[in-house]
mmCIF file of C-alpha atoms and ligand atoms in Angstrom:
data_model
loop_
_atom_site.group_PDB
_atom_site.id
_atom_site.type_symbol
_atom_site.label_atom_id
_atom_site.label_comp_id
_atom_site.label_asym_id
_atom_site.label_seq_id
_atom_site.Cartn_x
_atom_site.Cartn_y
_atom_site.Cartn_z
ATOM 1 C CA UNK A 1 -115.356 74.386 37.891
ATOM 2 C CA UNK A 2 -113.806 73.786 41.479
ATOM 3 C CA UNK A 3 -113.935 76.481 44.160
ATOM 4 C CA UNK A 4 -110.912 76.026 46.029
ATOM 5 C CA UNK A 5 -111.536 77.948 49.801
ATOM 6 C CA UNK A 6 -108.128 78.431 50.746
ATOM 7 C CA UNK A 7 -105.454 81.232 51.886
ATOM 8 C CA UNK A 8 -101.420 81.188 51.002
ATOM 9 C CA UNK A 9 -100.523 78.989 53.495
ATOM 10 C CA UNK A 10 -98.646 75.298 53.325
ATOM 11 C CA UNK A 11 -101.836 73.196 53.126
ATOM 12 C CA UNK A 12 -103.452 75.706 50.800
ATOM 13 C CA UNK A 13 -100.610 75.998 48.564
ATOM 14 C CA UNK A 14 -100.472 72.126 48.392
ATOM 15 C CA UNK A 15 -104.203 72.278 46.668
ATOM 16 C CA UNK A 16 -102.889 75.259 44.430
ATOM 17 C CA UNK A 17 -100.035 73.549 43.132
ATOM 18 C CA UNK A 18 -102.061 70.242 42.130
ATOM 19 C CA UNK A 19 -104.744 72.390 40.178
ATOM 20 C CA UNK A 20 -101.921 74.142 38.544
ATOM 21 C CA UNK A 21 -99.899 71.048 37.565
ATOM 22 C CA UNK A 22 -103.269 69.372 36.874
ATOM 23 C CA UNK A 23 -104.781 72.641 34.207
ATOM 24 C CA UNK A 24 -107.824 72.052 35.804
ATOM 25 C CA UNK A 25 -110.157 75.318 35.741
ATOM 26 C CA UNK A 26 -110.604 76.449 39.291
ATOM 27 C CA UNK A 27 -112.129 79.515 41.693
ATOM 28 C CA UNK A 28 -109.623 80.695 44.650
ATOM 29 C CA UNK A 29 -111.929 82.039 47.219
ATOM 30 C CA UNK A 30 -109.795 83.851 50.437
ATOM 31 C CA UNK A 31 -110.373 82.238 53.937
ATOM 32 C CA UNK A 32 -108.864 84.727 55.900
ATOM 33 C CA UNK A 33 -107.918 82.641 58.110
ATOM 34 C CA UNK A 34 -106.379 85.785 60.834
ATOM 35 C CA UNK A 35 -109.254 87.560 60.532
ATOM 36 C CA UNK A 36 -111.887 84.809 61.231
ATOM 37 C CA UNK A 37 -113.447 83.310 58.197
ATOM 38 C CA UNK A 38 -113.078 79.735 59.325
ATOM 39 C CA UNK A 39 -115.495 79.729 61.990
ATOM 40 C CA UNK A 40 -118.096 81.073 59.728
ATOM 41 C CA UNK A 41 -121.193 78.842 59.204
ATOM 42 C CA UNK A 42 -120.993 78.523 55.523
ATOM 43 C CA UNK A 43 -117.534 77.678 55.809
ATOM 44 C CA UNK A 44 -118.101 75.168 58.871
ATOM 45 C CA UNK A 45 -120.928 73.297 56.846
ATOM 46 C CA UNK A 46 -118.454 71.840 54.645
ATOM 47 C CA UNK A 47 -115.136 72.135 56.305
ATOM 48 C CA UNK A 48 -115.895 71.425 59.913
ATOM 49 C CA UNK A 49 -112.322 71.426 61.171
ATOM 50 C CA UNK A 50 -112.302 75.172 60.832
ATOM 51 C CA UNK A 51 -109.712 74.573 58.857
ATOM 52 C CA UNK A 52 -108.185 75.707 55.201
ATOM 53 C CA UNK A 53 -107.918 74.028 52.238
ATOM 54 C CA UNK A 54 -111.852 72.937 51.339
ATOM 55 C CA UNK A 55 -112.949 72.415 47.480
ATOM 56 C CA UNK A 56 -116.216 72.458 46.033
ATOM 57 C CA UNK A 57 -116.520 70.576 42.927
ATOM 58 C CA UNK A 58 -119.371 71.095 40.649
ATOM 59 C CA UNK A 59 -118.849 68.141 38.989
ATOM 60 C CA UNK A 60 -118.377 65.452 41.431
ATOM 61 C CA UNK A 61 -117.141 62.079 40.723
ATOM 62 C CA UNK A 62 -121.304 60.705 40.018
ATOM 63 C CA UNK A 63 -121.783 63.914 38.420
ATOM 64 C CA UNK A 64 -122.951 65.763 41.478
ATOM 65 C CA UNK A 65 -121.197 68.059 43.242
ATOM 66 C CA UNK A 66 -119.065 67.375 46.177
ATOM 67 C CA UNK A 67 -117.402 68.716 48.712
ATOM 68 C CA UNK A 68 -113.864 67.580 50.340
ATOM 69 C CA UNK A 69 -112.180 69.786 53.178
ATOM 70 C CA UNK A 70 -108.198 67.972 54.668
ATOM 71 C CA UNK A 71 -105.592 68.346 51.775
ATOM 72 C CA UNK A 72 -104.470 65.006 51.575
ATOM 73 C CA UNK A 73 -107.801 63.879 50.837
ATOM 74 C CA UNK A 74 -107.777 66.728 47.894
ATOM 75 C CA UNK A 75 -105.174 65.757 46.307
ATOM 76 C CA UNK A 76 -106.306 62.070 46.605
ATOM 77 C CA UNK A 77 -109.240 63.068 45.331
ATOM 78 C CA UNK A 78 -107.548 65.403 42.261
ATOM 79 C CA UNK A 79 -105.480 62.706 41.061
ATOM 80 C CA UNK A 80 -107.739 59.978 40.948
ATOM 81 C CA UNK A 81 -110.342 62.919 38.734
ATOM 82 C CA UNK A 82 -107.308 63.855 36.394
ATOM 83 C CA UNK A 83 -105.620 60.265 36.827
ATOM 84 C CA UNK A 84 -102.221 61.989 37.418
ATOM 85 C CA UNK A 85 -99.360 62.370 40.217
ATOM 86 C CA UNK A 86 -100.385 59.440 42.219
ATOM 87 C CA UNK A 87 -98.171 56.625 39.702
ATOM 88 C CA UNK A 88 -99.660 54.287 37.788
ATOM 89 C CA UNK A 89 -99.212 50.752 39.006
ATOM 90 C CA UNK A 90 -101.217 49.757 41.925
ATOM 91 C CA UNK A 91 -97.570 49.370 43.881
ATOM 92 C CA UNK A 92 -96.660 52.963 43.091
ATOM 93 C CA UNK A 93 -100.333 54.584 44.156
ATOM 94 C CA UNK A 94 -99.769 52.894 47.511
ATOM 95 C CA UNK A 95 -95.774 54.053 47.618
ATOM 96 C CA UNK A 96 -96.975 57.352 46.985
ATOM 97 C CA UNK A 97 -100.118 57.181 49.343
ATOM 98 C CA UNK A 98 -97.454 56.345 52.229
ATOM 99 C CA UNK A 99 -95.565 59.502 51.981
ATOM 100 C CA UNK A 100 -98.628 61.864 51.718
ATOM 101 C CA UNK A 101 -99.694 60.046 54.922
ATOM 102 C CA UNK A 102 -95.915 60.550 56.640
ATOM 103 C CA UNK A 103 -96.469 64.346 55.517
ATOM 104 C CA UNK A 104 -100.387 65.005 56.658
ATOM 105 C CA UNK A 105 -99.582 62.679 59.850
ATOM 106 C CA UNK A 106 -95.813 64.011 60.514
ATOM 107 C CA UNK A 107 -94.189 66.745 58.302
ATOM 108 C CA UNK A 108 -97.103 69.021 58.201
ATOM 109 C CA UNK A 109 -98.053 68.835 61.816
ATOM 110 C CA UNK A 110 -94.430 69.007 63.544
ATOM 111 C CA UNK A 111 -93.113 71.538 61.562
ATOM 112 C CA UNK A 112 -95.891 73.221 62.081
ATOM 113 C CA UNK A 113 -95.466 73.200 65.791
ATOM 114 C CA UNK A 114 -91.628 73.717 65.521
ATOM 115 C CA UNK A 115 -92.348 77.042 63.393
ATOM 116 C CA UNK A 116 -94.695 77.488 65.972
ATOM 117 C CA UNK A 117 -92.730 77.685 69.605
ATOM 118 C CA UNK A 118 -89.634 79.146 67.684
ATOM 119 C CA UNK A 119 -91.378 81.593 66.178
ATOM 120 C CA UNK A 120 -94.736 82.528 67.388
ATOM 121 C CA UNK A 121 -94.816 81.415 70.934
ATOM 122 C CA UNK A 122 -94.919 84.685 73.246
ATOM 123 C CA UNK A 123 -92.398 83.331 75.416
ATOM 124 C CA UNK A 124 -89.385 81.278 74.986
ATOM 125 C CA UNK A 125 -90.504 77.380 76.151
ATOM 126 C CA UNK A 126 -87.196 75.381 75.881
ATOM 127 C CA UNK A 127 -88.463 72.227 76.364
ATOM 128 C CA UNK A 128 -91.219 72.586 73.838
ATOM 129 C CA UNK A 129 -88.640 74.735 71.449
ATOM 130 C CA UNK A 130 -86.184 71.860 71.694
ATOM 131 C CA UNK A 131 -88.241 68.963 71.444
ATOM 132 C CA UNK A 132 -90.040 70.376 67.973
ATOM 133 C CA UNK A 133 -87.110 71.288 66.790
ATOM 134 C CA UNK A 134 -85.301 67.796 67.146
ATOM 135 C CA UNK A 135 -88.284 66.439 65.463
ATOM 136 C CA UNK A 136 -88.187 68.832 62.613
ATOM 137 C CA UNK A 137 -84.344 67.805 62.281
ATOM 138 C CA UNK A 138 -85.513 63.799 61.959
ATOM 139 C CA UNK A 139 -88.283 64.137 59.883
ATOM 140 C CA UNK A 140 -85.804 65.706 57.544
ATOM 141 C CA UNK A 141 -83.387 63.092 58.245
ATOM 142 C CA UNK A 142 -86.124 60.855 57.040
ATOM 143 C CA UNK A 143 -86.422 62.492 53.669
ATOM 144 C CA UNK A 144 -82.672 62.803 53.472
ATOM 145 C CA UNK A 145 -82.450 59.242 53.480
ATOM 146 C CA UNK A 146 -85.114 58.171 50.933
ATOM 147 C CA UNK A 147 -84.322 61.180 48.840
ATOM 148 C CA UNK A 148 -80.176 59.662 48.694
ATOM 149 C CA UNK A 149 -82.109 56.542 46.475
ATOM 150 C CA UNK A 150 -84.564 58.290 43.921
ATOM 151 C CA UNK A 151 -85.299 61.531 42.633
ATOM 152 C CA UNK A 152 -88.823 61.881 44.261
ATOM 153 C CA UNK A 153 -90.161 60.678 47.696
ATOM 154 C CA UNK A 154 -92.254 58.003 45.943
ATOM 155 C CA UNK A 155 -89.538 56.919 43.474
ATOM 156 C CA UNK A 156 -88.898 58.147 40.072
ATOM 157 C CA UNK A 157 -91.870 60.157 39.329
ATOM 158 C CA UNK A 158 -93.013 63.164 40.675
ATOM 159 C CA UNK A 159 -96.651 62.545 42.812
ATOM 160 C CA UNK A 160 -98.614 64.112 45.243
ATOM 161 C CA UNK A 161 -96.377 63.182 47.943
ATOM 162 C CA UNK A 162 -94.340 65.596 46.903
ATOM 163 C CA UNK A 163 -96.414 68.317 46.534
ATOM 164 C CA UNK A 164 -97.680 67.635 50.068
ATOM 165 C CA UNK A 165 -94.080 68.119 51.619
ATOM 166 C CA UNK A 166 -92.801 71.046 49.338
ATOM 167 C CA UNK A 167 -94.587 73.982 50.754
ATOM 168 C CA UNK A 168 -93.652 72.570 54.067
ATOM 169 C CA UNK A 169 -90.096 73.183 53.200
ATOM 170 C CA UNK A 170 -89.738 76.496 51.832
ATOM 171 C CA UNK A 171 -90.050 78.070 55.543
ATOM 172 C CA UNK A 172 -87.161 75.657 56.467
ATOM 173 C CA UNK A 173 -85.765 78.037 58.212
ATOM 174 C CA UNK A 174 -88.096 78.940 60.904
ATOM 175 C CA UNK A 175 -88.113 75.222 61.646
ATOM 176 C CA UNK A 176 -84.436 75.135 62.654
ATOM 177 C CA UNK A 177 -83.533 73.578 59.715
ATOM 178 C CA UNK A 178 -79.767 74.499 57.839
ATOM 179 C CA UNK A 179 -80.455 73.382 54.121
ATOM 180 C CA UNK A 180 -76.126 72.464 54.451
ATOM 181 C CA UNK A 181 -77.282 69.365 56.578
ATOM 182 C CA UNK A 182 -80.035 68.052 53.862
ATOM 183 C CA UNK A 183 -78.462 68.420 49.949
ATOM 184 C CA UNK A 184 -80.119 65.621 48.748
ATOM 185 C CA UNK A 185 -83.414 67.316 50.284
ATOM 186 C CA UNK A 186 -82.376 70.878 49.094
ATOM 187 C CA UNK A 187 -81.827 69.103 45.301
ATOM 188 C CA UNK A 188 -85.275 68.159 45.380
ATOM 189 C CA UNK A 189 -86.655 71.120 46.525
ATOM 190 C CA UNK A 190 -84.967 73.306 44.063
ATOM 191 C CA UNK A 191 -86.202 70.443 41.684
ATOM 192 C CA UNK A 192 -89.905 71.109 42.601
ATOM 193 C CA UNK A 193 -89.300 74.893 42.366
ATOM 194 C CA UNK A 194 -88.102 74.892 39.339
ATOM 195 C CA UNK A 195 -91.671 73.790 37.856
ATOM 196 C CA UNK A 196 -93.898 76.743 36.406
ATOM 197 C CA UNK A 197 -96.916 75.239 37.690
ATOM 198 C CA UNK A 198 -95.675 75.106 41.280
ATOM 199 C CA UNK A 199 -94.398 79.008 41.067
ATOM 200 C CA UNK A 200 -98.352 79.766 39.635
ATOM 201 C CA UNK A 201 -99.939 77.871 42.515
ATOM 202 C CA UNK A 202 -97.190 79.789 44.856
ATOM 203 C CA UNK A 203 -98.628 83.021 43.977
ATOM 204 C CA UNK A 204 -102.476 82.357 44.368
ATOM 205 C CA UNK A 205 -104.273 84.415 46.908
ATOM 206 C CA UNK A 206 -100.961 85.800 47.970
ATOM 207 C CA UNK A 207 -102.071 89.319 47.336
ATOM 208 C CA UNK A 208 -104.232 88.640 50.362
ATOM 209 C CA UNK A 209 -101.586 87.782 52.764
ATOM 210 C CA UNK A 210 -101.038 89.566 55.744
ATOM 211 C CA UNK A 211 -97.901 88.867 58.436
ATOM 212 C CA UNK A 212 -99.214 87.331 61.348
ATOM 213 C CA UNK A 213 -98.418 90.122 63.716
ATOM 214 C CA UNK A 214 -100.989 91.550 65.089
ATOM 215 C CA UNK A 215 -102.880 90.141 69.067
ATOM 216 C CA UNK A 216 -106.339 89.644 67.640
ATOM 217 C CA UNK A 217 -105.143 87.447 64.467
ATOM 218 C CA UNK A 218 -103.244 85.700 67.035
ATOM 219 C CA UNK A 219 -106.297 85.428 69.117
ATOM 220 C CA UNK A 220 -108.025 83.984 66.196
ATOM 221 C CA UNK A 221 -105.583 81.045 65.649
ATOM 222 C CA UNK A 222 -104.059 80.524 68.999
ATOM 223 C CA UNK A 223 -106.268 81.758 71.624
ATOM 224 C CA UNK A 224 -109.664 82.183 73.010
ATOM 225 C CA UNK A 225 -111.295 82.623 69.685
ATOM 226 C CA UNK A 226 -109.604 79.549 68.577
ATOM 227 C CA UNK A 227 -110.770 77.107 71.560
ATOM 228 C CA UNK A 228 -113.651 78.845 72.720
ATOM 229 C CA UNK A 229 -116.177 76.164 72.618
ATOM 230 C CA UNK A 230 -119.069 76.638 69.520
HETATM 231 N N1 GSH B 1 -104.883 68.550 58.331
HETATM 232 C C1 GSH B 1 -105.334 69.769 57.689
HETATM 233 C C2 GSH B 1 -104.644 70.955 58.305
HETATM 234 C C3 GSH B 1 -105.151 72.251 57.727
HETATM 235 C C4 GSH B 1 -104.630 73.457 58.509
HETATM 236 O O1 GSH B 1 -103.993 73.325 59.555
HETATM 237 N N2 GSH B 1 -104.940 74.634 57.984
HETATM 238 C C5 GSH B 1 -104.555 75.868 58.656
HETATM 239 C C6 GSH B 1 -103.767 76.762 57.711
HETATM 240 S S1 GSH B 1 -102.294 75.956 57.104
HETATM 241 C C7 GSH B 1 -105.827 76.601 59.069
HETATM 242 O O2 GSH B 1 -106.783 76.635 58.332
HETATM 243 N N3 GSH B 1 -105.840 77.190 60.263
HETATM 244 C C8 GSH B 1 -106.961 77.940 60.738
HETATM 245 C C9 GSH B 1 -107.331 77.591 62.147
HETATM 246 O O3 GSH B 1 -106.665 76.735 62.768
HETATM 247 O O4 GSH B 1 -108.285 78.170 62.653
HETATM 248 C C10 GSH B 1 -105.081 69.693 56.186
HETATM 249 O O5 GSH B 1 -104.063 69.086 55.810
HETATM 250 O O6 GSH B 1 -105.881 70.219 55.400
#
């Protein structure tokens, strides 16, 4: 059994997805992660980032448990226990290992901050607006390009990779991003939507989510609580 400590969020629903696709038997445990639960100790012993997705796996790759927290590493660590979605020839594990890097070093993080000063910031920051939004527009340029030459980001075969990027794309929107400017991007992602197991690891923990609305969530993730120093 893996306990997967998570919330409905991008890098959450990356883990999700993988245990779906994978059928491996799993736990979903809420971090609420506007309310606070990351900077709990229990949580902070094995995810010291204060950060969601973490996994606990009972039965860890010498037979003892062991515990992973930063999704990439997850779903490293998933396909090399089930031996799927990372491609099979030594050339294709490191094709696909390239674009989960480009989306844990680049897709997650910028359109993270694009969604972030278009949509969260308090006040209006053009220079910051503009600059994350530019970014978010290249870095789907980027898949654009690669996606104009094979089905899936790592070639013909659907991998990790691309279960890192999806969730990233379905709040296209608040990056800035007009899907009219990206169809071989939007055929993919309708692709990867398509699947059954993705639309089951879309809906876990969702009954949990809240919108982000309210000052003291916002506190939580963006302010005092946030950098105050432990
Ligand atoms: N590099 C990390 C990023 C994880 C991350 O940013 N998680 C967010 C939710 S998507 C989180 O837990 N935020 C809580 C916080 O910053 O306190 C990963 O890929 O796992």
């Amino acid at each position: 059994m893996i306990d997967v400590y998570s919330w409905p969020t991008p890098n959450g629903h990356k883990v999700h997805i993988m245990l779906e696709e994978c059928g491996l038997s799993y736990r979903a445990i809420p971090i609420d992660i506007g309310a606070g639960d990351q900077f709990s100790p229990e949580f902070l012993a094995f995810s010291p980032n204060n950060k969601i997705p973490a996994i606990v796996d009972a039965d860890g790759p010498d037979g003892k448990p062991i515990a992973l927290f930063e999704s990439g590493a997850i779903l490293v660590y998933l396909a090399g226990k089930t031996g799927r979605f990372l491609g099979q020839t030594d050339r294709e594990k490191y094709q696909t290992l390239q674009w989960l890097m480009f989306q844990v070093g680049g897709f997650g993080p910028m359109l993270g901050q694009a969604h972030h000063f278009r949509i969260y910031a308090p006040e209006k920051i053009d220079y910051a607006y503009d600059r994350y939004t530019n970014e978010a527009k290249r870095l789907y340029q980027v898949l654009e390009k690669q996606l104009s030459q094979q089905a899936y980001l790592a070639g013909d075969d659907y991998t990790i990779a691309d279960i890192a990027c999806f969730p990233w794309a379905r709040s296209s929107a608040n990056q800035g991003i007009d899907w009219a400017e990206y169809p071989q991007t939007k055929r993919w992602f309708d692709d990867i939507d398509a699947r059954p197991a993705v639309q089951r690891g879309l809906q876990v923990l969702t009954k949990h989510r809240k919108p982000l609305t309210d000052s003291k969530s916002k506190d939580i993730l963006f302010g005092q609580t946030q950098y105050a120093k432990k």
